Short mmCIF file of C-alpha atoms in Angstrom, two decimals:
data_model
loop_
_atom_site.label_atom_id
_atom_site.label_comp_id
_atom_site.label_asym_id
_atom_site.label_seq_id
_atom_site.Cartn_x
_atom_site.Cartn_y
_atom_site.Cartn_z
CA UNK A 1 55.16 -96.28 -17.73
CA UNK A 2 58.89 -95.54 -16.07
CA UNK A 3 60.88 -98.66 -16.62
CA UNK A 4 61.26 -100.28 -12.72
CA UNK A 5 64.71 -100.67 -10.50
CA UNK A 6 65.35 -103.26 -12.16
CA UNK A 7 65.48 -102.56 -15.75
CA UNK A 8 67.41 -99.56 -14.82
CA UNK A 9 70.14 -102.15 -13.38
CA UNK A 10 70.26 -103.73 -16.80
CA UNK A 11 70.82 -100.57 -18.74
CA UNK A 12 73.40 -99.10 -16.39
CA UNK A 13 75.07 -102.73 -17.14
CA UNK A 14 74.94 -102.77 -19.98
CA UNK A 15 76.18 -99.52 -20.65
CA UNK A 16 79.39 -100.67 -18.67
CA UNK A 17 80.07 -103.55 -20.58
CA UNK A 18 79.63 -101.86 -24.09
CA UNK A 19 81.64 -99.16 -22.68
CA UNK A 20 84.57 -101.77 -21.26
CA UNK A 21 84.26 -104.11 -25.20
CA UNK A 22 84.68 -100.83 -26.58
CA UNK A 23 87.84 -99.98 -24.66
CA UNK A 24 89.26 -103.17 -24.93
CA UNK A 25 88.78 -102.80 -29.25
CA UNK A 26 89.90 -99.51 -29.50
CA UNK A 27 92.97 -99.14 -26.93
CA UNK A 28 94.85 -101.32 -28.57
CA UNK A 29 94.44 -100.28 -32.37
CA UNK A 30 94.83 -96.70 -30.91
CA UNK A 31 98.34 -97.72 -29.68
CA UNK A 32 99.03 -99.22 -32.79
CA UNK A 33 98.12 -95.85 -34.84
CA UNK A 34 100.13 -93.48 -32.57
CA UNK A 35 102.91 -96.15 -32.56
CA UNK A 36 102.86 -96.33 -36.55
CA UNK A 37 101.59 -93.04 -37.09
CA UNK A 38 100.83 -94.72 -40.90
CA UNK A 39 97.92 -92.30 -42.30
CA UNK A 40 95.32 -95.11 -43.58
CA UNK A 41 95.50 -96.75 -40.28
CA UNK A 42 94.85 -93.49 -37.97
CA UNK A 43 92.35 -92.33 -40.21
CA UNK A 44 90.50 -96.21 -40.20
CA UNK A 45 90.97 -95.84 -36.27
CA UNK A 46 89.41 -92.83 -35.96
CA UNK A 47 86.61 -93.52 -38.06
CA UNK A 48 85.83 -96.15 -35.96
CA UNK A 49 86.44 -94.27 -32.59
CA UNK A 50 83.79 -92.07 -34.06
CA UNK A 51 81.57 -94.61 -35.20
CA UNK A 52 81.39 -96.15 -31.77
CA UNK A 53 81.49 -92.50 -29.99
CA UNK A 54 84.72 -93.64 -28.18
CA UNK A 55 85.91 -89.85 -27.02
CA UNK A 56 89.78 -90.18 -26.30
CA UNK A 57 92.47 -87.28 -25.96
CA UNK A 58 94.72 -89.07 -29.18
CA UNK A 59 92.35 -88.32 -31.62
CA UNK A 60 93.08 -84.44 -31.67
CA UNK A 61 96.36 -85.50 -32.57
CA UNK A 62 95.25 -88.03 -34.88
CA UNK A 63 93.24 -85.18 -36.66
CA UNK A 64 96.68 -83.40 -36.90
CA UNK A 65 98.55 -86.32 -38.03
CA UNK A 66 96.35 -87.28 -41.09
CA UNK A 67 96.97 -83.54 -41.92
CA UNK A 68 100.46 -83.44 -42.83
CA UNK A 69 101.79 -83.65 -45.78
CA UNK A 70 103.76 -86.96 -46.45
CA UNK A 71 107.33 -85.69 -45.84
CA UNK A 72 106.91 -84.38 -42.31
CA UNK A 73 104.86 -87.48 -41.49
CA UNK A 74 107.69 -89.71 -42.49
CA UNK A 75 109.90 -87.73 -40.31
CA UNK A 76 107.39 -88.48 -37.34
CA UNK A 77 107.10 -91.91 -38.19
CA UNK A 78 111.27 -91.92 -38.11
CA UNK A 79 111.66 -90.80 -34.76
CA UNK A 80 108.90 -92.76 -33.43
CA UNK A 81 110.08 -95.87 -34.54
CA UNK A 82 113.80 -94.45 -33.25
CA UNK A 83 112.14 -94.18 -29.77
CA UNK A 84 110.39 -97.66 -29.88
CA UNK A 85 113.79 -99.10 -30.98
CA UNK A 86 111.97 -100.83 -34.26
CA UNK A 87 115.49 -100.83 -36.08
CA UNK A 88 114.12 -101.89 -39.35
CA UNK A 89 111.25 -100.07 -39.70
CA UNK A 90 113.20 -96.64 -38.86
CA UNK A 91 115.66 -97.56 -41.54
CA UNK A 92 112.63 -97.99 -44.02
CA UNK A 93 111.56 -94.71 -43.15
CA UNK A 94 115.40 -93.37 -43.29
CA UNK A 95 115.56 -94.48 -46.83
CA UNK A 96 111.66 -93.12 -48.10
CA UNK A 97 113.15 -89.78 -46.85
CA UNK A 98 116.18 -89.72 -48.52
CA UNK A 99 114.25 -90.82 -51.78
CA UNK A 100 112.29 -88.06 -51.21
CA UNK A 101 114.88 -85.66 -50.79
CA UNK A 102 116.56 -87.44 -54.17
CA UNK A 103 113.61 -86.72 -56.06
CA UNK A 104 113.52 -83.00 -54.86
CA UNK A 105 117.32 -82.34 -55.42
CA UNK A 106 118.58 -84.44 -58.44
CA UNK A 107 119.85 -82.12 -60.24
CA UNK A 108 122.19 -81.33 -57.44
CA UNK A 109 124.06 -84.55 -57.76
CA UNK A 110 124.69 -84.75 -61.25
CA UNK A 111 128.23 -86.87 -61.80
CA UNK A 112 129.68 -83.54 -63.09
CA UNK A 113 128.85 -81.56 -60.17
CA UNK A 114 130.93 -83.51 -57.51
CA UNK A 115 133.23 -81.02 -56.11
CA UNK A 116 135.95 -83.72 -55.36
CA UNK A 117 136.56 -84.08 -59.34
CA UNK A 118 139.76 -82.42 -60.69
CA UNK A 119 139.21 -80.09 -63.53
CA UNK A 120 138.94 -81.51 -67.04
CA UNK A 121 142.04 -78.84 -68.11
CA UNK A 122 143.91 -80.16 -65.41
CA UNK A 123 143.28 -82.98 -65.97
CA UNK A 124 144.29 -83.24 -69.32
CA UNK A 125 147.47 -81.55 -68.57
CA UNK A 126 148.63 -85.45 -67.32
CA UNK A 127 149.20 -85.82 -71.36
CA UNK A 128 152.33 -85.42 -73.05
CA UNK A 129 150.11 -85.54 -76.32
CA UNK A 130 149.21 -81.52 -75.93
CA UNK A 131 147.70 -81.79 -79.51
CA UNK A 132 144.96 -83.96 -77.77
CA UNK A 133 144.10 -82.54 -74.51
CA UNK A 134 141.15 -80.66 -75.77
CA UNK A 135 140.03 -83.99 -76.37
CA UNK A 136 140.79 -85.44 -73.19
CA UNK A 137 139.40 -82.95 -71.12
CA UNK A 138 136.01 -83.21 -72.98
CA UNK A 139 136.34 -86.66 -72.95
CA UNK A 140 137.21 -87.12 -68.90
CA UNK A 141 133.73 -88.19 -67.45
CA UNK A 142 133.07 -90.45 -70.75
CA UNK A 143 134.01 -93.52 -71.88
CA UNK A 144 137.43 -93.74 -73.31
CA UNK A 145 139.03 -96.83 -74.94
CA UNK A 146 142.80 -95.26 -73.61
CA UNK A 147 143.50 -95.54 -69.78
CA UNK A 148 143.24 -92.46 -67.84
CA UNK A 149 146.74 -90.68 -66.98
CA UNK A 150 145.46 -89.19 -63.73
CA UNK A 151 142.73 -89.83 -61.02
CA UNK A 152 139.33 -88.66 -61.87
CA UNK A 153 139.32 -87.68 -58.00
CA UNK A 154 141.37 -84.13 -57.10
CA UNK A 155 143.63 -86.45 -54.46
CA UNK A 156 147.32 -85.93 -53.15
CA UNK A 157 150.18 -87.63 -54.04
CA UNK A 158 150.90 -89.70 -57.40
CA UNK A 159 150.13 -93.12 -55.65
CA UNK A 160 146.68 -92.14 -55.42
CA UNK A 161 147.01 -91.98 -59.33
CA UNK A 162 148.58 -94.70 -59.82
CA UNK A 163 145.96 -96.68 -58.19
CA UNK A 164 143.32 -95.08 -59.74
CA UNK A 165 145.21 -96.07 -63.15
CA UNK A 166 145.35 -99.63 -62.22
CA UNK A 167 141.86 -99.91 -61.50
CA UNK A 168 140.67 -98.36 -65.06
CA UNK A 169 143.14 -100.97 -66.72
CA UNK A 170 141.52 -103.48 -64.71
CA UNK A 171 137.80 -101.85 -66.05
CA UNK A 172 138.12 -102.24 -68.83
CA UNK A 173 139.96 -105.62 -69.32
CA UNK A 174 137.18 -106.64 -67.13
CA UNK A 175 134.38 -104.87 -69.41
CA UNK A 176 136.58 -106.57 -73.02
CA UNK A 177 137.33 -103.01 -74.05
CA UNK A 178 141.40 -104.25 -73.64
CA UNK A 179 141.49 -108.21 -74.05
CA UNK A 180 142.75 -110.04 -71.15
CA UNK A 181 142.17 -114.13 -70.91
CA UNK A 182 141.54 -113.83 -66.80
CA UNK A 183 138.82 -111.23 -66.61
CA UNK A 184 137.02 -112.27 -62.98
CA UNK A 185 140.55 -112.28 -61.75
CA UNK A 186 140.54 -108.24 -62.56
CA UNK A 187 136.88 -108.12 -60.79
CA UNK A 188 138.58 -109.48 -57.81
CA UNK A 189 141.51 -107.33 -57.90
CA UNK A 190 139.22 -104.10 -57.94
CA UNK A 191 137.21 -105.52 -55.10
CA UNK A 192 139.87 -106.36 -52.87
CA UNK A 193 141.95 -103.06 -53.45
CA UNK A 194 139.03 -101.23 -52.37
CA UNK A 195 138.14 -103.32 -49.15
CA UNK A 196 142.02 -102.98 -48.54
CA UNK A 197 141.77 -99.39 -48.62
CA UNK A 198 138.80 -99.46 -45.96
CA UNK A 199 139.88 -102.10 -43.43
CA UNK A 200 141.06 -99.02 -41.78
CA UNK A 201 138.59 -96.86 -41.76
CA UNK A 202 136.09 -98.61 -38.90
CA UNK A 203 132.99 -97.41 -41.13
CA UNK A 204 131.77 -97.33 -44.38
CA UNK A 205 131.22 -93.78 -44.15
CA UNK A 206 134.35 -92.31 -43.54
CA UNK A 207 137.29 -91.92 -45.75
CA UNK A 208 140.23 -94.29 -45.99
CA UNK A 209 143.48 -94.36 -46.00
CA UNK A 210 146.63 -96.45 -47.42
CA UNK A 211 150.09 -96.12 -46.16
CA UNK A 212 152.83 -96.55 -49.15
CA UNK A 213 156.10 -96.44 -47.25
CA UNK A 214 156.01 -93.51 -44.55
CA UNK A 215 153.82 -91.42 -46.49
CA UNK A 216 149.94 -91.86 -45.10
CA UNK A 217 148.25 -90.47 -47.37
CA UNK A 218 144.36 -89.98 -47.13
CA UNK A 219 142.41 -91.49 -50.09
CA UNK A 220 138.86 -93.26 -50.42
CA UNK A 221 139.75 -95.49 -53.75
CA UNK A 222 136.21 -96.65 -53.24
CA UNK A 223 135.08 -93.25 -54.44
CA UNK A 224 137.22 -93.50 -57.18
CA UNK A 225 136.29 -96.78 -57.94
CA UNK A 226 132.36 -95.55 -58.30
CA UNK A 227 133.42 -92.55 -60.38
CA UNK A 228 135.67 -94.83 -62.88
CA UNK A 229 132.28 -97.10 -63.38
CA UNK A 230 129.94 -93.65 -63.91
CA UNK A 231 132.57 -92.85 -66.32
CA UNK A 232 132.59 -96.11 -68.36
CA UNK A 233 129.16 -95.97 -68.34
CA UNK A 234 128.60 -92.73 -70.09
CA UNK A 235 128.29 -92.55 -73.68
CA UNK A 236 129.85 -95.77 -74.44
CA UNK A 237 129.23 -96.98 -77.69
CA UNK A 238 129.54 -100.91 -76.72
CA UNK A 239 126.26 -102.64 -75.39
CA UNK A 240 128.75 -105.27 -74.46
CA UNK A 241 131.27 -102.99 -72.74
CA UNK A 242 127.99 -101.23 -71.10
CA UNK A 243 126.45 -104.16 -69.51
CA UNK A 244 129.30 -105.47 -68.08
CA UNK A 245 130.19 -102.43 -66.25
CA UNK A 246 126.82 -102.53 -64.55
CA UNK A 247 127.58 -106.40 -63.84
CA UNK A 248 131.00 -105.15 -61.91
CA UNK A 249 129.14 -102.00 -60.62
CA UNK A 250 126.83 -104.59 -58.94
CA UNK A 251 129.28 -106.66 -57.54
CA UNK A 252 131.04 -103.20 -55.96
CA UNK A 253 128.17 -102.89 -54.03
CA UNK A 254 127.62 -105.61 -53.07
CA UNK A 255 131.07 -105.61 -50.90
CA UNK A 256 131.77 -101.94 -50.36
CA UNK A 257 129.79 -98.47 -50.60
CA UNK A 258 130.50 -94.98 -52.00
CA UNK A 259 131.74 -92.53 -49.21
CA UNK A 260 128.97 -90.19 -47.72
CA UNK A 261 130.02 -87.36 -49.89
CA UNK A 262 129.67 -89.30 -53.23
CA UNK A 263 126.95 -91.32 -52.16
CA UNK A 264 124.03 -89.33 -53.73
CA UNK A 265 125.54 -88.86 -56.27
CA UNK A 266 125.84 -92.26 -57.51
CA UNK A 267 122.28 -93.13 -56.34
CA UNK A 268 121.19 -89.96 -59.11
CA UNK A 269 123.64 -91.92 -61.44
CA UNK A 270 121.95 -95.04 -61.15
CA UNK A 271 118.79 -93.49 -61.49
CA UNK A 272 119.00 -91.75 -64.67
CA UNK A 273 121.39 -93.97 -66.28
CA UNK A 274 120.82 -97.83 -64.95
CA UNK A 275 118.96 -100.10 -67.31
CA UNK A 276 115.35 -100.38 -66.09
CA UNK A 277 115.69 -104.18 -64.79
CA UNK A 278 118.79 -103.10 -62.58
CA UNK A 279 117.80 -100.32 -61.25
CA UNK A 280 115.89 -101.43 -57.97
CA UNK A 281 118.34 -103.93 -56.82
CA UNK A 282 121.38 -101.46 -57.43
CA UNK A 283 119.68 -99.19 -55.03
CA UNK A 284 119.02 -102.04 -52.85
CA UNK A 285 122.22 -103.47 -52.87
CA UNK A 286 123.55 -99.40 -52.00
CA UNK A 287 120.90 -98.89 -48.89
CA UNK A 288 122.24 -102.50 -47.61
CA UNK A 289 125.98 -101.79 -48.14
CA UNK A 290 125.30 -98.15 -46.48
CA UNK A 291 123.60 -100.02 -43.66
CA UNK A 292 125.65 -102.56 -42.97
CA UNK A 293 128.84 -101.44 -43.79
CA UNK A 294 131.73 -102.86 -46.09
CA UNK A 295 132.61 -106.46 -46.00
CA UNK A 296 136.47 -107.74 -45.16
CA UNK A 297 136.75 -110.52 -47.72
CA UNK A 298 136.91 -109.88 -51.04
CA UNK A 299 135.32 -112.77 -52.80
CA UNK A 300 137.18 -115.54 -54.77
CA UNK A 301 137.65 -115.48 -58.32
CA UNK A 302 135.71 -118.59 -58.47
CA UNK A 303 132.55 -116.69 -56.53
CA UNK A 304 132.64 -114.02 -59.06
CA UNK A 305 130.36 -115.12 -61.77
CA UNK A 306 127.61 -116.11 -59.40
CA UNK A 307 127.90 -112.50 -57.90
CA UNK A 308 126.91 -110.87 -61.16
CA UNK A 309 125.12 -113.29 -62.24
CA UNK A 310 121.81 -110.87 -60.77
CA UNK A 311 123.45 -107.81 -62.85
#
């Protein structure tokens, strides 16, 4: 028997109001998926807009979406959250790309690769002891007991070495290779020559420069400062010597980064070479540094051992 008027009512209104609950559920967890664009959430969303027959133009794109492979779907989910303005969550996906791109490219970053390092003959050549410049040149991206004689970094100027050669002195005093009663005090002095050399520079990114007399000569000590630690780091035969390099390479971070051209290359560093338990919060410490710039202030001797106390 045909159902009456009346029952006919009660199905069209029904109809309506599953169709309006349904709206109201989906819409919202739809804008959350295209806002996101995360894959397990699009592809839970559009199992359920299936599920409950909910036909809406997003899911095409949804079906194109969950199809990508990771690294151009991190790249989407970048500029989305660029467009929304989510800050954080666009410097998340900044950083997974990056990693990405690390893992794809190490072996383009390898310490011995940066093109800013002079050339181990030349750099030998700083010697007066000819006999043992074979030796030094070999010897120029590993540890060494004896203080450099020249900048690892291909810079102008002797100041620029002479710097440089004041901050290995002050490595490895700080690391006990060369005693010295007042150790924190050198940790302090390599912090605050580098955030001296950057007060100018308006960004951590860019490359500083220090004025000796009228000569303005354009350095970035920070680099040098990074490449100094990868170099005391490397086939050191002190466990001692070792771990406290990592301890002052922790507190570098912590106040300045590396510029944009060494950057990667100390992230590979740290990588292959960090011990295990350090290795996540060097990183860390380098994505918030690159973030948010280098601090003014060097820290007080007395702050110093509570700085490394975490490396």
């Amino acid at each position: 028997e045909p159902g009456s008027e009346w029952h006919q009512q009660m199905y069209d209104y029904s109809k309506q109001l599953f169709e309006s609950e349904r709206a109201a559920r989906m819409e919202p967890r739809l804008k959350e998926a295209m806002d996101l664009l995360e894959r397990d959430i699009m592809s839970e969303v559009y199992a359920e807009c299936k599920r409950l027959r909910f036909d809406d133009s997003r899911l095409a794109e949804i079906e194109r979406f969950v199809g990508l492979n990771e690294e151009r779907l991190l790249k989407l989910q970048y500029k989305k959250a660029k467009s929304l303005g989510l800050a954080d969550r666009a410097q998340a996906k900044e950083i997974r790309i990056r990693e990405m791109f690390l893992d794809s490219h190490a072996d383009m970053f390898l310490f011995s690769r940066f093109p800013r390092l002079r050339q181990p003959e030349e750099f030998a050549s700083h010697s007066l002891q000819f006999w043992k410049r074979e030796e030094f040149a070999t010897n120029m991206l590993c540890w060494t007991k004896y203080t450099i004689l020249a900048s690892l970094l291909d810079a102008e100027g002797p100041y620029f070495s002479k710097t440089a050669i004041k901050l290995h002195k002050a490595i490895l005093g700080f690391c006990g290779d060369k005693n010295n009663p007042h150790p924190n005090s050198l940790a302090r002095e390599i912090v605050a020559t580098a955030l001296t050399i950057s007060a100018d520079t308006g960004s951590s990114n860019q490359r500083g420069s220090i004025r000796y007399g009228s000569t303005n000569i354009g350095i970035d000590v920070r680099d040098e400062i990074f490449c100094l630690l990868m170099k005391h780091t490397t086939a050191n035969p002190s466990a001692h010597s070792v771990s406290q390099a990592w301890k002052l390479f922790g507190l570098c971070i912590q106040f300045f980064s590396a510029g944009e051209d060494l950057s990667n290359y100390v992230h590979i560093f740290i990588r292959r070479n960090a011990p295990s338990h350090l290795k996540q919060k060097l990183i860390d410490a380098m994505y918030t540094r690159e973030y948010e710039g280098s601090k003014t202030v060097p820290p007080s001797v007395d702050q110093i051992p509570l700085l490394i106390s975490n490396f």
